[in-house]
PDB file of C-alpha atoms in Angstrom:
ATOM      1  CA  UNK A   1     -25.744  23.060  13.004  1.00 92.00           C
ATOM      2  CA  UNK A   2     -23.499  21.459  10.367  1.00 96.00           C
ATOM      3  CA  UNK A   3     -24.033  17.862   9.280  1.00 97.00           C
ATOM      4  CA  UNK A   4     -21.517  15.037   9.762  1.00 98.00           C
ATOM      5  CA  UNK A   5     -21.409  11.382   8.706  1.00 98.00           C
ATOM      6  CA  UNK A   6     -20.038   8.391  10.642  1.00 98.00           C
ATOM      7  CA  UNK A   7     -18.422   5.399   8.953  1.00 98.00           C
ATOM      8  CA  UNK A   8     -17.283   2.200  10.697  1.00 98.00           C
ATOM      9  CA  UNK A   9     -15.220  -0.596   9.113  1.00 96.00           C
ATOM     10  CA  UNK A  10     -15.204  -3.610  11.430  1.00 91.00           C
ATOM     11  CA  UNK A  11     -12.803  -6.410  10.524  1.00 83.00           C
ATOM     12  CA  UNK A  12     -11.526  -9.539  12.208  1.00 78.00           C
ATOM     13  CA  UNK A  13      -8.209  -7.893  13.113  1.00 80.00           C
ATOM     14  CA  UNK A  14      -8.830  -4.150  13.171  1.00 87.00           C
ATOM     15  CA  UNK A  15     -11.688  -1.715  13.676  1.00 93.00           C
ATOM     16  CA  UNK A  16     -11.666   1.645  11.904  1.00 95.00           C
ATOM     17  CA  UNK A  17     -13.914   4.666  12.201  1.00 97.00           C
ATOM     18  CA  UNK A  18     -14.171   8.169  10.714  1.00 98.00           C
ATOM     19  CA  UNK A  19     -16.492  11.138  10.889  1.00 98.00           C
ATOM     20  CA  UNK A  20     -16.679  13.245   7.712  1.00 98.00           C
ATOM     21  CA  UNK A  21     -18.215  16.594   6.844  1.00 97.00           C
ATOM     22  CA  UNK A  22     -20.041  17.477   3.609  1.00 96.00           C
ATOM     23  CA  UNK A  23     -16.735  17.982   1.777  1.00 96.00           C
ATOM     24  CA  UNK A  24     -15.234  14.631   2.927  1.00 95.00           C
ATOM     25  CA  UNK A  25     -12.912  16.363   5.370  1.00 96.00           C
ATOM     26  CA  UNK A  26     -12.060  14.077   8.287  1.00 97.00           C
ATOM     27  CA  UNK A  27     -13.397  15.508  11.561  1.00 98.00           C
ATOM     28  CA  UNK A  28     -12.429  12.486  13.669  1.00 98.00           C
ATOM     29  CA  UNK A  29     -10.690   9.180  13.004  1.00 97.00           C
ATOM     30  CA  UNK A  30      -9.534   6.111  14.927  1.00 97.00           C
ATOM     31  CA  UNK A  31      -7.869   2.755  14.212  1.00 94.00           C
ATOM     32  CA  UNK A  32      -7.657   0.026  16.837  1.00 93.00           C
ATOM     33  CA  UNK A  33      -7.538  -3.761  17.237  1.00 88.00           C
ATOM     34  CA  UNK A  34     -10.745  -5.806  17.265  1.00 87.00           C
ATOM     35  CA  UNK A  35      -9.235  -8.445  19.607  1.00 85.00           C
ATOM     36  CA  UNK A  36     -12.015 -10.949  18.904  1.00 83.00           C
ATOM     37  CA  UNK A  37     -14.638  -8.658  20.416  1.00 87.00           C
ATOM     38  CA  UNK A  38     -16.276  -6.522  17.707  1.00 88.00           C
ATOM     39  CA  UNK A  39     -18.891  -4.991  20.032  1.00 89.00           C
ATOM     40  CA  UNK A  40     -16.283  -4.080  22.631  1.00 90.00           C
ATOM     41  CA  UNK A  41     -13.975  -2.701  19.949  1.00 93.00           C
ATOM     42  CA  UNK A  42     -16.718  -0.469  18.531  1.00 94.00           C
ATOM     43  CA  UNK A  43     -17.518   0.878  21.997  1.00 93.00           C
ATOM     44  CA  UNK A  44     -13.839   1.839  22.400  1.00 95.00           C
ATOM     45  CA  UNK A  45     -13.818   3.277  18.875  1.00 96.00           C
ATOM     46  CA  UNK A  46     -16.849   5.467  19.551  1.00 96.00           C
ATOM     47  CA  UNK A  47     -15.367   6.694  22.822  1.00 95.00           C
ATOM     48  CA  UNK A  48     -12.215   7.822  20.985  1.00 96.00           C
ATOM     49  CA  UNK A  49     -14.154   9.435  18.143  1.00 97.00           C
ATOM     50  CA  UNK A  50     -16.350  11.290  20.615  1.00 96.00           C
ATOM     51  CA  UNK A  51     -13.261  12.897  22.188  1.00 96.00           C
ATOM     52  CA  UNK A  52     -12.271  14.332  18.790  1.00 97.00           C
ATOM     53  CA  UNK A  53     -15.738  15.302  17.600  1.00 96.00           C
ATOM     54  CA  UNK A  54     -17.098  18.833  18.059  1.00 95.00           C
ATOM     55  CA  UNK A  55     -20.728  18.322  19.126  1.00 94.00           C
ATOM     56  CA  UNK A  56     -21.320  22.065  19.378  1.00 94.00           C
ATOM     57  CA  UNK A  57     -20.657  22.590  15.669  1.00 96.00           C
ATOM     58  CA  UNK A  58     -21.717  19.297  14.082  1.00 97.00           C
ATOM     59  CA  UNK A  59     -24.328  16.582  14.423  1.00 97.00           C
ATOM     60  CA  UNK A  60     -24.020  13.100  12.922  1.00 98.00           C
ATOM     61  CA  UNK A  61     -27.033  12.452  10.688  1.00 97.00           C
ATOM     62  CA  UNK A  62     -26.099   9.108   9.109  1.00 98.00           C
ATOM     63  CA  UNK A  63     -24.117   6.059  10.162  1.00 98.00           C
ATOM     64  CA  UNK A  64     -22.674   3.404   7.853  1.00 98.00           C
ATOM     65  CA  UNK A  65     -21.009   0.068   8.579  1.00 97.00           C
ATOM     66  CA  UNK A  66     -18.863  -2.202   6.435  1.00 96.00           C
ATOM     67  CA  UNK A  67     -16.461  -5.091   7.021  1.00 89.00           C
ATOM     68  CA  UNK A  68     -16.904  -8.686   8.173  1.00 84.00           C
ATOM     69  CA  UNK A  69     -19.112  -7.769  11.165  1.00 86.00           C
ATOM     70  CA  UNK A  70     -20.991  -4.986   9.377  1.00 92.00           C
ATOM     71  CA  UNK A  71     -24.486  -6.346  10.033  1.00 89.00           C
ATOM     72  CA  UNK A  72     -23.890  -6.997  13.728  1.00 88.00           C
ATOM     73  CA  UNK A  73     -22.367  -3.557  14.297  1.00 92.00           C
ATOM     74  CA  UNK A  74     -24.972  -1.966  12.036  1.00 92.00           C
ATOM     75  CA  UNK A  75     -27.680  -3.218  14.381  1.00 90.00           C
ATOM     76  CA  UNK A  76     -25.707  -2.068  17.406  1.00 90.00           C
ATOM     77  CA  UNK A  77     -25.247   1.533  16.209  1.00 93.00           C
ATOM     78  CA  UNK A  78     -28.531   1.850  14.326  1.00 92.00           C
ATOM     79  CA  UNK A  79     -26.832   2.188  10.939  1.00 95.00           C
ATOM     80  CA  UNK A  80     -28.658   3.949   8.130  1.00 97.00           C
ATOM     81  CA  UNK A  81     -26.606   2.024   5.533  1.00 97.00           C
ATOM     82  CA  UNK A  82     -24.720  -1.305   5.507  1.00 96.00           C
ATOM     83  CA  UNK A  83     -22.535  -2.259   2.525  1.00 96.00           C
ATOM     84  CA  UNK A  84     -19.800  -4.762   1.646  1.00 93.00           C
ATOM     85  CA  UNK A  85     -16.101  -3.907   1.729  1.00 91.00           C
ATOM     86  CA  UNK A  86     -15.645  -3.897  -2.061  1.00 93.00           C
ATOM     87  CA  UNK A  87     -18.180  -1.117  -2.514  1.00 94.00           C
ATOM     88  CA  UNK A  88     -16.926   0.881   0.482  1.00 95.00           C
ATOM     89  CA  UNK A  89     -13.250   0.713  -0.501  1.00 94.00           C
ATOM     90  CA  UNK A  90     -13.990   1.628  -4.104  1.00 95.00           C
ATOM     91  CA  UNK A  91     -16.128   4.637  -3.160  1.00 96.00           C
ATOM     92  CA  UNK A  92     -13.602   5.870  -0.608  1.00 96.00           C
ATOM     93  CA  UNK A  93     -10.669   5.557  -3.008  1.00 96.00           C
ATOM     94  CA  UNK A  94     -12.480   7.164  -5.952  1.00 96.00           C
ATOM     95  CA  UNK A  95     -13.311  10.150  -3.771  1.00 94.00           C
ATOM     96  CA  UNK A  96      -9.595  10.960  -3.422  1.00 94.00           C
ATOM     97  CA  UNK A  97      -8.241   9.343  -6.599  1.00 96.00           C
ATOM     98  CA  UNK A  98     -10.932   9.646  -9.306  1.00 96.00           C
ATOM     99  CA  UNK A  99      -8.575   8.244 -11.978  1.00 97.00           C
ATOM    100  CA  UNK A 100      -7.644   5.076 -10.045  1.00 97.00           C
ATOM    101  CA  UNK A 101      -7.695   1.879 -12.114  1.00 97.00           C
ATOM    102  CA  UNK A 102      -6.467  -0.732  -9.610  1.00 98.00           C
ATOM    103  CA  UNK A 103      -6.962  -0.949  -5.852  1.00 97.00           C
ATOM    104  CA  UNK A 104      -4.753  -3.396  -3.952  1.00 95.00           C
ATOM    105  CA  UNK A 105      -5.776  -4.148  -0.371  1.00 91.00           C
ATOM    106  CA  UNK A 106      -4.082  -6.415   2.178  1.00 88.00           C
ATOM    107  CA  UNK A 107      -5.564  -6.565   5.641  1.00 80.00           C
ATOM    108  CA  UNK A 108      -5.034  -8.625   8.748  1.00 74.00           C
ATOM    109  CA  UNK A 109      -6.597 -11.869   7.581  1.00 73.00           C
ATOM    110  CA  UNK A 110      -7.735 -11.305   4.020  1.00 79.00           C
ATOM    111  CA  UNK A 111      -6.844  -9.426   0.892  1.00 87.00           C
ATOM    112  CA  UNK A 112      -8.644  -8.136  -2.165  1.00 91.00           C
ATOM    113  CA  UNK A 113      -8.127  -6.523  -5.547  1.00 95.00           C
ATOM    114  CA  UNK A 114     -10.593  -4.106  -7.159  1.00 96.00           C
ATOM    115  CA  UNK A 115     -10.406  -3.115 -10.816  1.00 97.00           C
ATOM    116  CA  UNK A 116     -11.979   0.189 -11.843  1.00 97.00           C
ATOM    117  CA  UNK A 117     -12.769   1.657 -15.257  1.00 95.00           C
ATOM    118  CA  UNK A 118     -14.182   5.156 -15.658  1.00 94.00           C
ATOM    119  CA  UNK A 119     -15.076   5.302 -11.973  1.00 93.00           C
ATOM    120  CA  UNK A 120     -16.979   1.993 -12.021  1.00 94.00           C
ATOM    121  CA  UNK A 121     -15.915  -1.318 -10.422  1.00 95.00           C
ATOM    122  CA  UNK A 122     -15.616  -3.803 -13.298  1.00 95.00           C
ATOM    123  CA  UNK A 123     -13.982  -6.740 -11.486  1.00 95.00           C
ATOM    124  CA  UNK A 124     -12.706  -7.818  -8.104  1.00 95.00           C
ATOM    125  CA  UNK A 125     -11.340 -10.832  -6.228  1.00 92.00           C
ATOM    126  CA  UNK A 126     -10.875 -11.699  -2.567  1.00 88.00           C
ATOM    127  CA  UNK A 127      -8.734 -14.189  -0.677  1.00 80.00           C
ATOM    128  CA  UNK A 128     -10.187 -15.221   2.680  1.00 58.00           C
ATOM    129  CA  UNK A 129      -9.099 -18.881   2.790  1.00 57.00           C
ATOM    130  CA  UNK A 130      -5.368 -18.687   3.462  1.00 61.00           C
ATOM    131  CA  UNK A 131      -3.455 -16.438   5.859  1.00 58.00           C
ATOM    132  CA  UNK A 132      -0.266 -16.509   3.754  1.00 58.00           C
ATOM    133  CA  UNK A 133       0.356 -13.066   2.359  1.00 63.00           C
ATOM    134  CA  UNK A 134      -1.657 -11.137   4.948  1.00 73.00           C
ATOM    135  CA  UNK A 135      -0.906  -8.924   7.923  1.00 74.00           C
ATOM    136  CA  UNK A 136      -1.420 -11.838  10.311  1.00 74.00           C
ATOM    137  CA  UNK A 137       1.227 -13.835   8.416  1.00 79.00           C
ATOM    138  CA  UNK A 138       3.755 -11.005   8.697  1.00 82.00           C
ATOM    139  CA  UNK A 139       2.953 -10.489  12.381  1.00 80.00           C
ATOM    140  CA  UNK A 140       3.542 -14.151  13.209  1.00 79.00           C
ATOM    141  CA  UNK A 141       6.884 -14.149  11.384  1.00 81.00           C
ATOM    142  CA  UNK A 142       7.886 -10.911  13.129  1.00 82.00           C
ATOM    143  CA  UNK A 143       7.360 -12.596  16.503  1.00 81.00           C
ATOM    144  CA  UNK A 144       9.437 -15.572  15.363  1.00 80.00           C
ATOM    145  CA  UNK A 145      12.270 -13.206  14.371  1.00 83.00           C
ATOM    146  CA  UNK A 146      11.941 -11.063  17.507  1.00 83.00           C
ATOM    147  CA  UNK A 147      11.232  -7.922  15.483  1.00 84.00           C
ATOM    148  CA  UNK A 148       8.339  -5.480  15.706  1.00 84.00           C
ATOM    149  CA  UNK A 149       6.254  -5.882  12.561  1.00 79.00           C
ATOM    150  CA  UNK A 150       6.163  -2.074  12.247  1.00 82.00           C
ATOM    151  CA  UNK A 151       9.945  -2.194  11.641  1.00 86.00           C
ATOM    152  CA  UNK A 152       9.728  -4.780   8.854  1.00 85.00           C
ATOM    153  CA  UNK A 153       9.597  -2.267   6.023  1.00 84.00           C
ATOM    154  CA  UNK A 154      12.686  -0.256   6.987  1.00 90.00           C
ATOM    155  CA  UNK A 155      14.709  -3.410   7.662  1.00 91.00           C
ATOM    156  CA  UNK A 156      13.633  -4.969   4.342  1.00 91.00           C
ATOM    157  CA  UNK A 157      14.880  -1.950   2.393  1.00 91.00           C
ATOM    158  CA  UNK A 158      18.389  -2.522   3.813  1.00 90.00           C
ATOM    159  CA  UNK A 159      18.668  -5.869   2.040  1.00 89.00           C
ATOM    160  CA  UNK A 160      20.775  -6.317  -1.097  1.00 88.00           C
ATOM    161  CA  UNK A 161      19.784  -9.964  -1.627  1.00 91.00           C
ATOM    162  CA  UNK A 162      16.279 -10.913  -0.391  1.00 91.00           C
ATOM    163  CA  UNK A 163      15.997 -14.530   0.719  1.00 89.00           C
ATOM    164  CA  UNK A 164      13.938 -16.792  -1.522  1.00 87.00           C
ATOM    165  CA  UNK A 165      11.077 -18.174   0.590  1.00 80.00           C
ATOM    166  CA  UNK A 166       8.319 -20.665  -0.192  1.00 69.00           C
ATOM    167  CA  UNK A 167       5.393 -18.505   0.946  1.00 62.00           C
ATOM    168  CA  UNK A 168       2.518 -20.026  -1.025  1.00 63.00           C
ATOM    169  CA  UNK A 169       1.452 -21.642   2.263  1.00 63.00           C
ATOM    170  CA  UNK A 170       1.913 -20.416   5.842  1.00 62.00           C
ATOM    171  CA  UNK A 171       3.057 -23.822   7.102  1.00 62.00           C
ATOM    172  CA  UNK A 172       5.673 -24.222   4.358  1.00 67.00           C
ATOM    173  CA  UNK A 173       6.784 -20.609   4.761  1.00 68.00           C
ATOM    174  CA  UNK A 174       7.463 -21.046   8.478  1.00 70.00           C
ATOM    175  CA  UNK A 175       9.380 -24.264   7.863  1.00 75.00           C
ATOM    176  CA  UNK A 176      11.424 -22.631   5.106  1.00 78.00           C
ATOM    177  CA  UNK A 177      12.048 -19.590   7.301  1.00 73.00           C
ATOM    178  CA  UNK A 178      13.573 -21.733  10.069  1.00 79.00           C
ATOM    179  CA  UNK A 179      15.707 -23.555   7.503  1.00 80.00           C
ATOM    180  CA  UNK A 180      17.027 -20.297   6.012  1.00 82.00           C
ATOM    181  CA  UNK A 181      17.852 -18.945   9.489  1.00 79.00           C
ATOM    182  CA  UNK A 182      19.828 -22.115  10.209  1.00 78.00           C
ATOM    183  CA  UNK A 183      21.655 -21.677   6.895  1.00 82.00           C
ATOM    184  CA  UNK A 184      22.878 -18.269   8.066  1.00 83.00           C
ATOM    185  CA  UNK A 185      20.795 -15.852   5.984  1.00 87.00           C
ATOM    186  CA  UNK A 186      20.863 -12.348   7.505  1.00 87.00           C
ATOM    187  CA  UNK A 187      17.819 -10.947   9.257  1.00 85.00           C
ATOM    188  CA  UNK A 188      17.350  -8.135   6.746  1.00 89.00           C
ATOM    189  CA  UNK A 189      17.549 -10.565   3.813  1.00 92.00           C
ATOM    190  CA  UNK A 190      14.956 -12.853   5.411  1.00 90.00           C
ATOM    191  CA  UNK A 191      12.627  -9.944   6.196  1.00 89.00           C
ATOM    192  CA  UNK A 192      12.995  -8.617   2.655  1.00 91.00           C
ATOM    193  CA  UNK A 193      12.253 -12.135   1.415  1.00 89.00           C
ATOM    194  CA  UNK A 194       9.082 -12.228   3.503  1.00 88.00           C
ATOM    195  CA  UNK A 195       7.923  -8.881   2.090  1.00 89.00           C
ATOM    196  CA  UNK A 196       8.619 -10.025  -1.460  1.00 90.00           C
ATOM    197  CA  UNK A 197       6.873 -13.342  -0.786  1.00 86.00           C
ATOM    198  CA  UNK A 198       3.735 -11.477   0.351  1.00 87.00           C
ATOM    199  CA  UNK A 199       3.693  -9.588  -2.958  1.00 90.00           C
ATOM    200  CA  UNK A 200       4.272 -12.734  -5.035  1.00 87.00           C
ATOM    201  CA  UNK A 201       1.593 -14.616  -3.106  1.00 86.00           C
ATOM    202  CA  UNK A 202      -0.888 -11.781  -3.666  1.00 88.00           C
ATOM    203  CA  UNK A 203      -0.191 -11.454  -7.387  1.00 90.00           C
ATOM    204  CA  UNK A 204      -0.260 -15.234  -7.964  1.00 85.00           C
ATOM    205  CA  UNK A 205      -3.501 -15.738  -6.057  1.00 85.00           C
ATOM    206  CA  UNK A 206      -5.681 -12.653  -5.622  1.00 89.00           C
ATOM    207  CA  UNK A 207      -4.324 -10.944  -8.721  1.00 90.00           C
ATOM    208  CA  UNK A 208      -4.137 -14.058 -10.899  1.00 89.00           C
ATOM    209  CA  UNK A 209      -5.595 -13.400 -14.339  1.00 91.00           C
ATOM    210  CA  UNK A 210      -6.256  -9.726 -13.523  1.00 94.00           C
ATOM    211  CA  UNK A 211      -4.957  -6.924 -15.715  1.00 93.00           C
ATOM    212  CA  UNK A 212      -3.369  -4.503 -13.265  1.00 95.00           C
ATOM    213  CA  UNK A 213      -3.405  -1.007 -14.768  1.00 95.00           C
ATOM    214  CA  UNK A 214      -1.954   2.223 -13.371  1.00 96.00           C
ATOM    215  CA  UNK A 215      -2.802   4.351 -11.366  1.00 97.00           C
ATOM    216  CA  UNK A 216      -2.502   1.756  -8.605  1.00 97.00           C
ATOM    217  CA  UNK A 217      -3.530   2.524  -5.015  1.00 97.00           C
ATOM    218  CA  UNK A 218      -2.422   0.203  -2.179  1.00 96.00           C
ATOM    219  CA  UNK A 219      -4.531   0.043   1.012  1.00 91.00           C
ATOM    220  CA  UNK A 220      -4.980  -1.945   4.194  1.00 84.00           C
ATOM    221  CA  UNK A 221      -2.734  -2.275   7.224  1.00 81.00           C
ATOM    222  CA  UNK A 222       0.062  -3.908   5.194  1.00 87.00           C
ATOM    223  CA  UNK A 223       0.283  -0.786   2.987  1.00 89.00           C
ATOM    224  CA  UNK A 224       2.199   0.787   5.879  1.00 87.00           C
ATOM    225  CA  UNK A 225       5.023  -1.692   5.197  1.00 89.00           C
ATOM    226  CA  UNK A 226       7.593   0.083   3.002  1.00 92.00           C
ATOM    227  CA  UNK A 227       9.148  -3.230   1.995  1.00 93.00           C
ATOM    228  CA  UNK A 228       5.902  -4.608   0.587  1.00 93.00           C
ATOM    229  CA  UNK A 229       5.269  -1.323  -1.270  1.00 95.00           C
ATOM    230  CA  UNK A 230       8.794  -1.516  -2.749  1.00 95.00           C
ATOM    231  CA  UNK A 231       8.311  -5.051  -4.066  1.00 94.00           C
ATOM    232  CA  UNK A 232       4.868  -4.243  -5.489  1.00 96.00           C
ATOM    233  CA  UNK A 233       6.449  -1.385  -7.469  1.00 97.00           C
ATOM    234  CA  UNK A 234       9.284  -3.672  -8.559  1.00 95.00           C
ATOM    235  CA  UNK A 235       6.956  -6.461  -9.707  1.00 95.00           C
ATOM    236  CA  UNK A 236       4.374  -4.198 -11.379  1.00 96.00           C
ATOM    237  CA  UNK A 237       6.864  -1.779 -12.907  1.00 96.00           C
ATOM    238  CA  UNK A 238       4.836   1.243 -11.838  1.00 96.00           C
ATOM    239  CA  UNK A 239       4.458   3.627  -8.932  1.00 97.00           C
ATOM    240  CA  UNK A 240       2.128   2.429  -6.186  1.00 97.00           C
ATOM    241  CA  UNK A 241       0.197   5.150  -4.356  1.00 97.00           C
ATOM    242  CA  UNK A 242      -0.161   4.773  -0.589  1.00 95.00           C
ATOM    243  CA  UNK A 243      -2.504   7.263   1.059  1.00 90.00           C
ATOM    244  CA  UNK A 244      -1.874   8.196   4.686  1.00 89.00           C
ATOM    245  CA  UNK A 245      -5.520   7.336   5.372  1.00 90.00           C
ATOM    246  CA  UNK A 246      -5.405   4.129   3.313  1.00 89.00           C
ATOM    247  CA  UNK A 247      -6.150   1.828   6.273  1.00 87.00           C
ATOM    248  CA  UNK A 248      -9.288   3.934   6.930  1.00 93.00           C
ATOM    249  CA  UNK A 249     -10.554   3.906   3.339  1.00 94.00           C
ATOM    250  CA  UNK A 250     -13.348   1.390   3.987  1.00 94.00           C
ATOM    251  CA  UNK A 251     -14.703   3.549   6.806  1.00 96.00           C
ATOM    252  CA  UNK A 252     -14.349   6.671   4.651  1.00 97.00           C
ATOM    253  CA  UNK A 253     -16.195   4.986   1.796  1.00 97.00           C
ATOM    254  CA  UNK A 254     -19.146   3.845   3.894  1.00 98.00           C
ATOM    255  CA  UNK A 255     -19.402   7.318   5.485  1.00 98.00           C
ATOM    256  CA  UNK A 256     -19.593   8.835   1.981  1.00 98.00           C
ATOM    257  CA  UNK A 257     -22.252   6.292   0.967  1.00 98.00           C
ATOM    258  CA  UNK A 258     -24.215   7.251   4.070  1.00 97.00           C
ATOM    259  CA  UNK A 259     -23.995  10.898   3.072  1.00 97.00           C
ATOM    260  CA  UNK A 260     -25.221  10.142  -0.458  1.00 96.00           C
ATOM    261  CA  UNK A 261     -28.167   8.028   0.728  1.00 95.00           C
ATOM    262  CA  UNK A 262     -31.466   9.619   1.660  1.00 88.00           C
ATOM    263  CA  UNK A 263     -31.837   7.893   5.017  1.00 95.00           C
ATOM    264  CA  UNK A 264     -31.185  10.185   7.976  1.00 97.00           C
ATOM    265  CA  UNK A 265     -31.020   9.303  11.658  1.00 95.00           C
ATOM    266  CA  UNK A 266     -29.270  11.322  14.324  1.00 95.00           C
ATOM    267  CA  UNK A 267     -26.494   9.322  15.960  1.00 94.00           C
ATOM    268  CA  UNK A 268     -26.114   9.441  19.730  1.00 88.00           C
ATOM    269  CA  UNK A 269     -22.755   8.482  21.249  1.00 91.00           C
ATOM    270  CA  UNK A 270     -24.707   7.160  24.255  1.00 86.00           C
ATOM    271  CA  UNK A 271     -24.751   3.798  22.452  1.00 83.00           C
ATOM    272  CA  UNK A 272     -21.252   3.208  23.845  1.00 76.00           C
ATOM    273  CA  UNK A 273     -22.775   2.966  27.345  1.00 77.00           C
ATOM    274  CA  UNK A 274     -25.463   0.429  26.400  1.00 79.00           C
ATOM    275  CA  UNK A 275     -25.149  -3.287  27.052  1.00 83.00           C
ATOM    276  CA  UNK A 276     -25.321  -5.559  24.013  1.00 84.00           C
ATOM    277  CA  UNK A 277     -25.076  -9.314  23.719  1.00 84.00           C
ATOM    278  CA  UNK A 278     -25.496 -11.905  21.002  1.00 84.00           C
ATOM    279  CA  UNK A 279     -26.942 -15.377  21.163  1.00 83.00           C
ATOM    280  CA  UNK A 280     -27.108 -18.195  18.631  1.00 85.00           C
ATOM    281  CA  UNK A 281     -30.204 -20.408  18.653  1.00 83.00           C
ATOM    282  CA  UNK A 282     -31.152 -23.452  16.601  1.00 86.00           C
ATOM    283  CA  UNK A 283     -34.611 -23.135  15.087  1.00 84.00           C
ATOM    284  CA  UNK A 284     -35.595 -26.782  14.599  1.00 82.00           C
ATOM    285  CA  UNK A 285     -39.024 -25.825  13.269  1.00 84.00           C
ATOM    286  CA  UNK A 286     -38.325 -27.242   9.799  1.00 86.00           C
ATOM    287  CA  UNK A 287     -35.673 -29.449   8.119  1.00 85.00           C
ATOM    288  CA  UNK A 288     -33.494 -26.369   7.459  1.00 83.00           C
ATOM    289  CA  UNK A 289     -32.629 -26.270  11.203  1.00 86.00           C
ATOM    290  CA  UNK A 290     -31.252 -22.729  10.786  1.00 87.00           C
ATOM    291  CA  UNK A 291     -28.723 -21.262  13.190  1.00 85.00           C
ATOM    292  CA  UNK A 292     -30.193 -17.854  14.029  1.00 86.00           C
ATOM    293  CA  UNK A 293     -28.096 -14.989  15.394  1.00 83.00           C
ATOM    294  CA  UNK A 294     -29.972 -12.810  17.901  1.00 86.00           C
ATOM    295  CA  UNK A 295     -28.787  -9.402  19.087  1.00 85.00           C
ATOM    296  CA  UNK A 296     -30.060  -8.038  22.422  1.00 87.00           C
ATOM    297  CA  UNK A 297     -29.813  -4.562  23.899  1.00 82.00           C
ATOM    298  CA  UNK A 298     -30.461  -4.586  27.640  1.00 78.00           C
ATOM    299  CA  UNK A 299     -32.119  -8.030  27.264  1.00 79.00           C
ATOM    300  CA  UNK A 300     -34.443  -6.777  24.532  1.00 84.00           C
ATOM    301  CA  UNK A 301     -34.153  -8.476  21.142  1.00 85.00           C
ATOM    302  CA  UNK A 302     -33.394  -5.773  18.574  1.00 81.00           C
ATOM    303  CA  UNK A 303     -32.599  -7.887  15.520  1.00 80.00           C
ATOM    304  CA  UNK A 304     -31.941 -11.401  14.264  1.00 82.00           C
ATOM    305  CA  UNK A 305     -30.859 -13.072  11.047  1.00 74.00           C
ATOM    306  CA  UNK A 306     -29.958 -16.465   9.663  1.00 79.00           C
ATOM    307  CA  UNK A 307     -33.471 -17.894   9.186  1.00 82.00           C
ATOM    308  CA  UNK A 308     -34.324 -19.130   5.709  1.00 80.00           C
ATOM    309  CA  UNK A 309     -38.090 -19.199   6.175  1.00 84.00           C
ATOM    310  CA  UNK A 310     -40.784 -17.437   8.215  1.00 83.00           C
ATOM    311  CA  UNK A 311     -40.890 -20.227  10.802  1.00 80.00           C
ATOM    312  CA  UNK A 312     -37.573 -18.985  12.161  1.00 78.00           C
ATOM    313  CA  UNK A 313     -38.483 -15.295  12.180  1.00 80.00           C
ATOM    314  CA  UNK A 314     -38.065 -13.685  15.595  1.00 72.00           C
ATOM    315  CA  UNK A 315     -39.999 -10.665  16.768  1.00 61.00           C
ATOM    316  CA  UNK A 316     -37.873  -7.670  17.817  1.00 57.00           C
ATOM    317  CA  UNK A 317     -38.726  -5.784  20.993  1.00 55.00           C
ATOM    318  CA  UNK A 318     -39.320  -8.867  23.149  1.00 58.00           C
ATOM    319  CA  UNK A 319     -37.351 -10.051  26.151  1.00 57.00           C
ATOM    320  CA  UNK A 320     -35.687 -13.449  26.174  1.00 55.00           C
ATOM    321  CA  UNK A 321     -37.126 -14.335  22.744  1.00 54.00           C
ATOM    322  CA  UNK A 322     -36.780 -17.998  21.783  1.00 52.00           C
ATOM    323  CA  UNK A 323     -37.739 -19.926  18.689  1.00 48.00           C
ATOM    324  CA  UNK A 324     -38.698 -22.927  20.796  1.00 46.00           C
TER     325      UNK A 324
END
């Protein structure tokens, strides 16, 4: 039976998953919303991947997780490898674009830039503190304008004179947006202005002080927005590559890392039928007073983290474990 490798990228807004073969061909893929429930989202993700996956020809021998909830989901699926998003995105991108020098990524609630030289990450930066310039920012403005955010790109490209918007801060941007609407700016000009503002915000914050060198690859959910791509190319003076699987690149990267690692563990889709829950407990056994996250499968503690000393260590395999 042929070997396959599962990669899951679990973020605050979206959850992505892929199954690759030994040549990095995609055997199954899925992209859906996290909706504040990472465990529930992963169960749905696995159910969709299972429908696409040929169990008679392949077996999954490694599972990798990345993204903001990578450790939690790694415990849930029995991951053989858990890595941060920077590493996963870089590995995934280099697999398809070995000459890439700059990776731009804008997701639902954060954004990042990764600089590469000779196939090695030499610098990176992330913005996780402000929503301005992210997918969530664009979505909220789309609702205000009564437009589907998926249509933003096409509408933006119709503009001849993008509206100048103060988008360094979400609050100021929304106030300025209302003011410009009242002044009579057209919808396409305002939408184009929003797309340009996202690019300016990114370059002035995440990309500040970074030397952006071509080839440039743009990823994340916002890379689907043609207007944002257009203004990136305009501001950078170079072509920006957008891969059709760009939003899945983190999942692709962690699947590749799982394939390269030695650890092997057969993955069983039955995990989607198991019951998982998390619980936060205060240790109180020393002045650290650590907040410990416990993960249970069918009321059995399977992992915990957050303790800074052995007094807060919990023993896996017990029911109703407590640090008290």
